[in-house]
Short mmCIF file of N, CA and C and ligand atoms in Angstrom, two decimals:
data_model
loop_
_atom_site.label_atom_id
_atom_site.label_comp_id
_atom_site.label_asym_id
_atom_site.label_seq_id
_atom_site.Cartn_x
_atom_site.Cartn_y
_atom_site.Cartn_z
N MET A 63 1.84 -6.88 15.37
CA MET A 63 0.21 -7.20 16.18
C MET A 63 0.29 -8.73 15.70
N LEU A 64 -0.43 -9.51 16.88
CA LEU A 64 -0.56 -11.08 16.41
C LEU A 64 -1.68 -10.96 15.30
N ASP A 65 -1.78 -12.01 14.90
CA ASP A 65 -2.91 -11.86 14.15
C ASP A 65 -2.81 -11.31 12.94
N CYS A 66 -2.30 -10.35 12.82
CA CYS A 66 -2.39 -9.60 11.31
C CYS A 66 -1.66 -9.58 10.31
N LEU A 67 -2.27 -10.02 8.74
CA LEU A 67 -2.02 -10.43 7.82
C LEU A 67 -0.66 -9.50 6.98
N PHE A 68 -0.72 -8.60 7.54
CA PHE A 68 0.11 -7.43 6.27
C PHE A 68 1.54 -7.18 7.75
N CYS A 69 1.36 -7.35 9.40
CA CYS A 69 2.02 -7.85 9.47
C CYS A 69 2.98 -9.02 9.26
N GLY A 70 2.62 -9.81 9.14
CA GLY A 70 3.60 -10.78 8.62
C GLY A 70 4.36 -10.85 8.49
N ILE A 71 3.43 -10.51 6.48
CA ILE A 71 4.23 -9.54 5.81
C ILE A 71 5.26 -8.66 5.95
N ALA A 72 5.29 -8.01 6.78
CA ALA A 72 6.07 -7.04 7.22
C ALA A 72 7.41 -7.76 7.91
N SER A 73 7.37 -9.08 8.44
CA SER A 73 7.88 -9.75 9.13
C SER A 73 9.00 -10.32 8.46
N GLY A 74 8.24 -10.72 7.32
CA GLY A 74 8.91 -11.84 6.49
C GLY A 74 8.25 -13.56 6.59
N GLN A 75 6.42 -13.68 7.28
CA GLN A 75 6.70 -14.78 8.07
C GLN A 75 5.65 -15.01 6.69
N ILE A 76 5.23 -14.26 6.00
CA ILE A 76 3.97 -14.86 5.38
C ILE A 76 4.70 -13.86 4.19
N PRO A 77 4.50 -15.33 3.10
CA PRO A 77 5.40 -14.11 1.45
C PRO A 77 4.64 -13.48 0.99
N ALA A 78 5.63 -12.49 0.59
CA ALA A 78 5.16 -11.70 -0.87
C ALA A 78 5.94 -11.56 -1.35
N GLU A 79 5.50 -10.65 -2.91
CA GLU A 79 7.00 -10.28 -3.95
C GLU A 79 7.18 -8.57 -3.48
N ILE A 80 7.58 -8.75 -2.93
CA ILE A 80 8.25 -7.77 -2.92
C ILE A 80 8.84 -6.56 -3.66
N ILE A 81 9.19 -5.08 -3.66
CA ILE A 81 9.51 -3.96 -4.45
C ILE A 81 10.06 -3.33 -4.37
N GLN A 82 9.81 -2.41 -3.18
CA GLN A 82 11.01 -1.96 -2.32
C GLN A 82 10.10 -1.63 -1.00
N GLU A 83 11.74 -1.09 -0.23
CA GLU A 83 11.63 -1.58 1.18
C GLU A 83 12.35 -0.39 1.90
N ASP A 84 12.02 0.53 2.68
CA ASP A 84 12.79 1.38 3.64
C ASP A 84 13.07 1.08 4.48
N SER A 85 13.18 1.86 5.86
CA SER A 85 13.63 1.26 7.02
C SER A 85 12.32 0.62 7.52
N ARG A 86 10.98 1.92 7.72
CA ARG A 86 9.88 2.34 7.86
C ARG A 86 8.49 1.94 7.67
N THR A 87 8.79 1.46 5.93
CA THR A 87 7.91 1.26 5.26
C THR A 87 8.23 0.21 4.19
N ILE A 88 7.26 -1.08 3.28
CA ILE A 88 7.55 -1.62 2.64
C ILE A 88 6.10 -1.89 1.65
N ALA A 89 6.65 -2.24 0.19
CA ALA A 89 5.62 -2.06 -0.87
C ALA A 89 5.91 -3.35 -1.40
N PHE A 90 4.64 -4.16 -1.63
CA PHE A 90 4.56 -5.14 -1.98
C PHE A 90 3.78 -5.49 -3.12
N ARG A 91 3.81 -6.54 -3.86
CA ARG A 91 2.21 -6.16 -5.08
C ARG A 91 1.35 -7.04 -4.23
N ASP A 92 -0.23 -7.08 -4.82
CA ASP A 92 -1.03 -6.77 -4.44
C ASP A 92 -1.19 -8.63 -4.99
N ILE A 93 -1.77 -9.22 -4.37
CA ILE A 93 -2.64 -10.42 -4.53
C ILE A 93 -3.52 -10.71 -5.89
N ASN A 94 -3.85 -9.68 -5.91
CA ASN A 94 -5.14 -9.98 -6.50
C ASN A 94 -5.35 -9.08 -7.73
N PRO A 95 -4.08 -8.68 -8.40
CA PRO A 95 -4.19 -7.03 -8.66
C PRO A 95 -5.22 -6.39 -9.67
N GLN A 96 -5.73 -5.54 -9.92
CA GLN A 96 -6.85 -4.53 -10.34
C GLN A 96 -6.22 -3.22 -10.77
N ALA A 97 -5.49 -3.67 -11.81
CA ALA A 97 -4.97 -3.23 -13.24
C ALA A 97 -3.38 -3.75 -13.05
N PRO A 98 -2.65 -3.89 -14.07
CA PRO A 98 -1.47 -4.41 -14.71
C PRO A 98 -0.43 -4.13 -13.60
N ALA A 99 -0.17 -3.19 -12.90
CA ALA A 99 0.65 -3.05 -12.17
C ALA A 99 -0.29 -2.29 -10.46
N HIS A 100 -0.25 -3.05 -9.56
CA HIS A 100 -1.41 -2.53 -8.09
C HIS A 100 -0.07 -3.15 -7.22
N VAL A 101 0.65 -2.68 -6.53
CA VAL A 101 1.38 -2.74 -5.69
C VAL A 101 0.93 -1.71 -4.47
N LEU A 102 1.25 -2.35 -2.82
CA LEU A 102 0.68 -2.27 -1.33
C LEU A 102 1.79 -1.24 -0.66
N VAL A 103 1.71 -0.10 -0.08
CA VAL A 103 2.33 0.21 0.86
C VAL A 103 2.13 0.06 1.88
N ILE A 104 2.85 -0.50 2.72
CA ILE A 104 2.44 -0.27 4.01
C ILE A 104 3.55 0.04 5.31
N PRO A 105 2.87 0.74 6.19
CA PRO A 105 4.13 0.69 7.42
C PRO A 105 4.83 0.00 8.07
N LYS A 106 5.61 -1.07 8.81
CA LYS A 106 6.68 -2.30 8.72
C LYS A 106 5.59 -2.36 10.04
N GLU A 107 5.67 -1.23 10.96
CA GLU A 107 4.30 -1.25 12.70
C GLU A 107 2.72 -1.01 12.20
N HIS A 108 2.41 -1.40 12.79
CA HIS A 108 0.86 -1.83 12.48
C HIS A 108 -0.34 -0.25 13.52
N TYR A 109 -0.87 -0.04 11.97
CA TYR A 109 -1.88 0.90 12.36
C TYR A 109 -2.70 0.54 11.46
N VAL A 110 -4.44 0.69 12.30
CA VAL A 110 -4.83 0.51 11.98
C VAL A 110 -5.65 1.07 10.34
N ASP A 111 -5.36 2.20 10.49
CA ASP A 111 -5.76 3.20 8.69
C ASP A 111 -5.20 4.08 8.81
N LEU A 112 -4.91 4.77 7.75
CA LEU A 112 -4.97 6.50 7.50
C LEU A 112 -5.36 7.30 8.47
N ALA A 113 -6.47 7.22 9.24
CA ALA A 113 -6.83 8.22 11.00
C ALA A 113 -5.86 8.01 11.67
N ALA A 114 -5.25 6.73 11.74
CA ALA A 114 -4.18 6.34 12.86
C ALA A 114 -2.96 6.52 12.41
N VAL A 115 -2.71 6.29 11.28
CA VAL A 115 -1.09 6.88 11.09
C VAL A 115 -0.89 8.17 11.07
N ALA A 116 -1.89 8.74 10.27
CA ALA A 116 -2.00 10.20 10.13
C ALA A 116 -1.86 10.67 11.67
N GLU A 117 -2.51 10.35 12.20
CA GLU A 117 -2.70 11.34 13.70
C GLU A 117 -1.35 10.75 14.42
N ALA A 118 -0.96 9.85 14.07
CA ALA A 118 0.82 9.09 15.27
C ALA A 118 1.75 10.36 14.59
N GLY A 119 1.48 11.38 13.60
CA GLY A 119 2.66 11.78 13.11
C GLY A 119 3.51 11.31 13.07
N GLY A 120 5.09 11.95 12.78
CA GLY A 120 6.27 11.39 12.99
C GLY A 120 7.22 11.69 12.00
N GLY A 121 6.33 11.66 10.65
CA GLY A 121 6.78 11.29 9.23
C GLY A 121 6.39 10.62 8.58
N LEU A 122 5.49 9.39 9.20
CA LEU A 122 5.29 8.14 8.34
C LEU A 122 4.73 8.04 7.20
N LEU A 123 3.39 8.60 7.59
CA LEU A 123 2.81 8.79 6.01
C LEU A 123 3.34 10.04 4.68
N GLU A 124 4.48 10.17 4.69
CA GLU A 124 5.14 10.84 4.42
C GLU A 124 6.92 10.36 3.58
N GLU A 125 7.36 9.24 4.37
CA GLU A 125 8.24 7.65 4.19
C GLU A 125 6.55 7.20 3.21
N MET A 126 5.46 6.96 3.60
CA MET A 126 4.46 6.51 3.20
C MET A 126 4.26 6.62 1.86
N GLY A 127 4.12 8.06 1.21
CA GLY A 127 4.41 8.32 0.27
C GLY A 127 5.33 8.34 -0.95
N ARG A 128 6.50 8.52 -0.51
CA ARG A 128 7.50 8.43 -1.13
C ARG A 128 8.03 6.61 -1.50
N LEU A 129 7.68 6.12 -0.53
CA LEU A 129 7.99 4.46 -1.76
C LEU A 129 6.90 4.41 -2.51
N ALA A 130 5.69 4.81 -1.71
CA ALA A 130 5.03 4.35 -3.37
C ALA A 130 5.46 4.91 -4.52
N HIS A 131 6.10 6.25 -4.53
CA HIS A 131 6.22 6.72 -5.83
C HIS A 131 8.06 5.93 -6.38
N ARG A 132 8.37 5.42 -5.49
CA ARG A 132 9.73 4.70 -5.84
C ARG A 132 8.66 3.13 -6.71
N ALA A 133 8.11 3.25 -6.06
CA ALA A 133 7.67 1.51 -5.75
C ALA A 133 6.73 1.54 -7.66
N ALA A 134 6.36 2.69 -8.18
CA ALA A 134 5.43 3.47 -9.25
C ALA A 134 7.09 2.99 -10.12
N VAL A 135 7.89 3.82 -9.30
CA VAL A 135 9.25 4.02 -11.03
C VAL A 135 9.44 3.04 -11.18
N ALA A 136 9.72 2.02 -10.04
CA ALA A 136 9.85 0.64 -10.10
C ALA A 136 9.31 -0.20 -11.00
N GLU A 137 7.94 0.18 -10.93
CA GLU A 137 6.73 -0.84 -11.92
C GLU A 137 6.85 -0.18 -13.18
N GLY A 138 7.35 1.45 -13.88
CA GLY A 138 7.37 1.70 -14.81
C GLY A 138 6.42 2.50 -14.91
N ILE A 139 5.15 3.09 -14.51
CA ILE A 139 4.99 3.67 -14.34
C ILE A 139 4.32 4.74 -13.99
N ASP A 140 5.76 5.57 -13.57
CA ASP A 140 5.68 6.40 -13.13
C ASP A 140 5.90 7.81 -14.28
N ARG A 141 6.22 7.05 -15.57
CA ARG A 141 5.65 8.72 -16.63
C ARG A 141 4.81 8.35 -16.89
N SER A 142 3.68 7.33 -17.50
CA SER A 142 2.56 7.10 -17.45
C SER A 142 1.54 7.59 -16.31
N GLY A 143 1.70 7.65 -15.35
CA GLY A 143 0.90 7.99 -13.95
C GLY A 143 0.00 6.88 -13.40
N TYR A 144 -0.12 7.05 -12.45
CA TYR A 144 -0.78 6.39 -11.96
C TYR A 144 -1.35 6.82 -10.33
N ARG A 145 -2.32 6.34 -10.07
CA ARG A 145 -3.30 5.95 -9.02
C ARG A 145 -3.30 5.63 -7.06
N ALA A 146 -2.48 6.57 -6.42
CA ALA A 146 -2.62 5.62 -5.39
C ALA A 146 -3.67 6.81 -4.26
N VAL A 147 -4.16 5.43 -3.81
CA VAL A 147 -5.44 5.49 -3.09
C VAL A 147 -4.91 5.38 -1.66
N PHE A 148 -5.34 5.03 0.19
CA PHE A 148 -6.20 4.88 0.71
C PHE A 148 -7.37 4.02 0.88
N ASN A 149 -7.91 3.22 1.37
CA ASN A 149 -9.47 2.39 1.44
C ASN A 149 -9.23 3.15 3.03
N SER A 150 -9.97 3.48 3.94
CA SER A 150 -9.64 4.22 5.74
C SER A 150 -11.34 4.26 6.45
N GLY A 151 -11.70 3.09 6.76
CA GLY A 151 -12.49 3.01 7.36
C GLY A 151 -14.11 1.76 6.34
N PRO A 152 -15.31 1.96 7.33
CA PRO A 152 -16.22 0.55 6.69
C PRO A 152 -16.72 1.52 5.53
N ASP A 153 -17.07 2.05 5.29
CA ASP A 153 -17.44 3.07 3.92
C ASP A 153 -16.97 2.60 2.53
N SER A 154 -15.31 2.52 2.66
CA SER A 154 -14.41 2.44 2.09
C SER A 154 -14.49 0.89 1.36
N GLY A 155 -14.77 0.33 1.95
CA GLY A 155 -14.86 -1.45 1.45
C GLY A 155 -13.25 -1.80 2.20
N GLN A 156 -12.54 -1.20 3.01
CA GLN A 156 -11.35 -1.52 3.80
C GLN A 156 -11.58 -3.17 4.55
N GLU A 157 -10.58 -3.50 4.00
CA GLU A 157 -10.67 -5.25 3.71
C GLU A 157 -9.60 -5.48 5.48
N VAL A 158 -8.46 -4.96 4.92
CA VAL A 158 -7.29 -5.30 5.61
C VAL A 158 -6.65 -3.96 6.91
N PRO A 159 -7.15 -5.16 8.02
CA PRO A 159 -6.94 -3.39 8.77
C PRO A 159 -5.50 -3.65 9.81
N HIS A 160 -4.93 -3.44 8.33
CA HIS A 160 -3.22 -2.76 8.51
C HIS A 160 -3.80 -1.17 8.01
N VAL A 161 -3.08 0.11 7.97
CA VAL A 161 -3.63 0.96 6.92
C VAL A 161 -2.00 0.43 5.53
N HIS A 162 -3.00 0.54 4.21
CA HIS A 162 -1.69 0.58 3.18
C HIS A 162 -2.23 0.90 1.93
N ALA A 163 -1.54 1.70 1.45
CA ALA A 163 -1.71 2.53 -0.36
C ALA A 163 -1.49 1.80 -1.53
N HIS A 164 -2.56 1.41 -1.68
CA HIS A 164 -2.72 0.65 -3.31
C HIS A 164 -2.41 1.93 -4.45
N VAL A 165 -1.50 1.28 -4.92
CA VAL A 165 -0.51 1.85 -6.21
C VAL A 165 -1.13 1.10 -7.11
N LEU A 166 -2.01 2.27 -7.77
CA LEU A 166 -2.59 0.90 -9.36
C LEU A 166 -2.09 1.92 -10.49
N GLY A 167 -1.73 1.29 -11.52
CA GLY A 167 -0.94 1.57 -12.94
C GLY A 167 -0.63 0.56 -14.06
N GLY A 168 -0.40 1.06 -15.23
CA GLY A 168 -0.42 0.43 -16.39
C GLY A 168 -1.34 0.19 -17.12
N ARG A 169 -2.77 1.08 -16.90
CA ARG A 169 -3.51 1.66 -17.68
C ARG A 169 -4.24 2.55 -17.41
N ARG A 170 -5.43 2.97 -18.62
CA ARG A 170 -6.01 3.92 -17.89
C ARG A 170 -6.89 4.28 -16.95
N LEU A 171 -7.34 4.35 -15.69
CA LEU A 171 -7.85 4.08 -15.16
C LEU A 171 -9.27 5.05 -14.42
N SER A 172 -10.43 4.26 -14.35
CA SER A 172 -11.85 5.00 -14.58
C SER A 172 -11.75 6.42 -13.38
N TRP A 173 -12.49 6.59 -13.39
CA TRP A 173 -12.49 7.65 -12.44
C TRP A 173 -14.24 8.25 -12.91
N PRO A 174 -14.68 8.94 -11.62
CA PRO A 174 -14.44 8.18 -10.41
C PRO A 174 -15.11 6.70 -10.09
N PRO A 175 -14.30 6.10 -8.64
CA PRO A 175 -14.45 4.89 -8.12
C PRO A 175 -15.79 4.23 -8.34
N GLY A 176 -16.54 3.31 -8.33
CA GLY A 176 -17.74 2.75 -8.12
C GLY A 176 -17.54 2.54 -6.72
P1 5GP B 203 -8.43 -3.48 1.10
O1 5GP B 203 -9.84 -3.65 0.66
O2 5GP B 203 -7.87 -3.35 2.30
O3 5GP B 203 -8.25 -1.43 0.89
O4 5GP B 203 -7.60 -3.67 -0.12
C1 5GP B 203 -6.58 -5.34 0.37
C2 5GP B 203 -6.00 -5.40 -0.24
O5 5GP B 203 -5.10 -6.65 0.22
C3 5GP B 203 -6.44 -6.64 -1.63
O6 5GP B 203 -6.51 -5.57 -2.50
C4 5GP B 203 -6.33 -7.76 -1.78
O7 5GP B 203 -6.24 -7.67 -3.16
C5 5GP B 203 -5.04 -7.54 -0.91
N1 5GP B 203 -4.49 -8.51 0.02
C6 5GP B 203 -5.29 -9.48 0.42
N2 5GP B 203 -4.67 -10.37 0.89
C7 5GP B 203 -2.76 -10.83 0.58
C8 5GP B 203 -2.09 -11.33 0.64
O8 5GP B 203 -2.29 -12.02 1.56
N3 5GP B 203 -1.22 -10.92 -0.40
C9 5GP B 203 -1.31 -10.03 -0.65
N4 5GP B 203 -0.29 -9.80 -1.65
N5 5GP B 203 -2.52 -8.91 -0.63
C10 5GP B 203 -3.49 -9.23 -0.51
ZN1 ZN B 204 -0.53 -5.13 10.77
#
């Protein structure tokens, strides 16, 4: 999709620190990390939010989950633990309208979120 930041990262037109990649998904470091490890997992194809990718079906959501775990392994936080979270829609504070899972770890994370 034209003018989409994460489509630009997926296509390589916008630089990002890529951690893991699969045929339909890509994981890269968040530019403004909220934890020692903070990775974003996206589908290469454009979907606005979790609702859109969930409704599309076809196993993409499972592939995103798998890549999130692979990214956690690559970051060395799979044993210490990590959080994978989607912001979806206005109340969540989602800022980038291309679905992404945040993978956070490397320190004790607070719960519940603010
Ligand atoms: P949201 O608020 O939409 O759930 O999260 C968007 C995330 O994208 C934020 O954590 C923000 O730091 C990250 N982000 C915004 N712009 C860029 C960018 O240009 N590159 C990377 N790697 N991350 C970005
Ligand atoms: Zn996009």
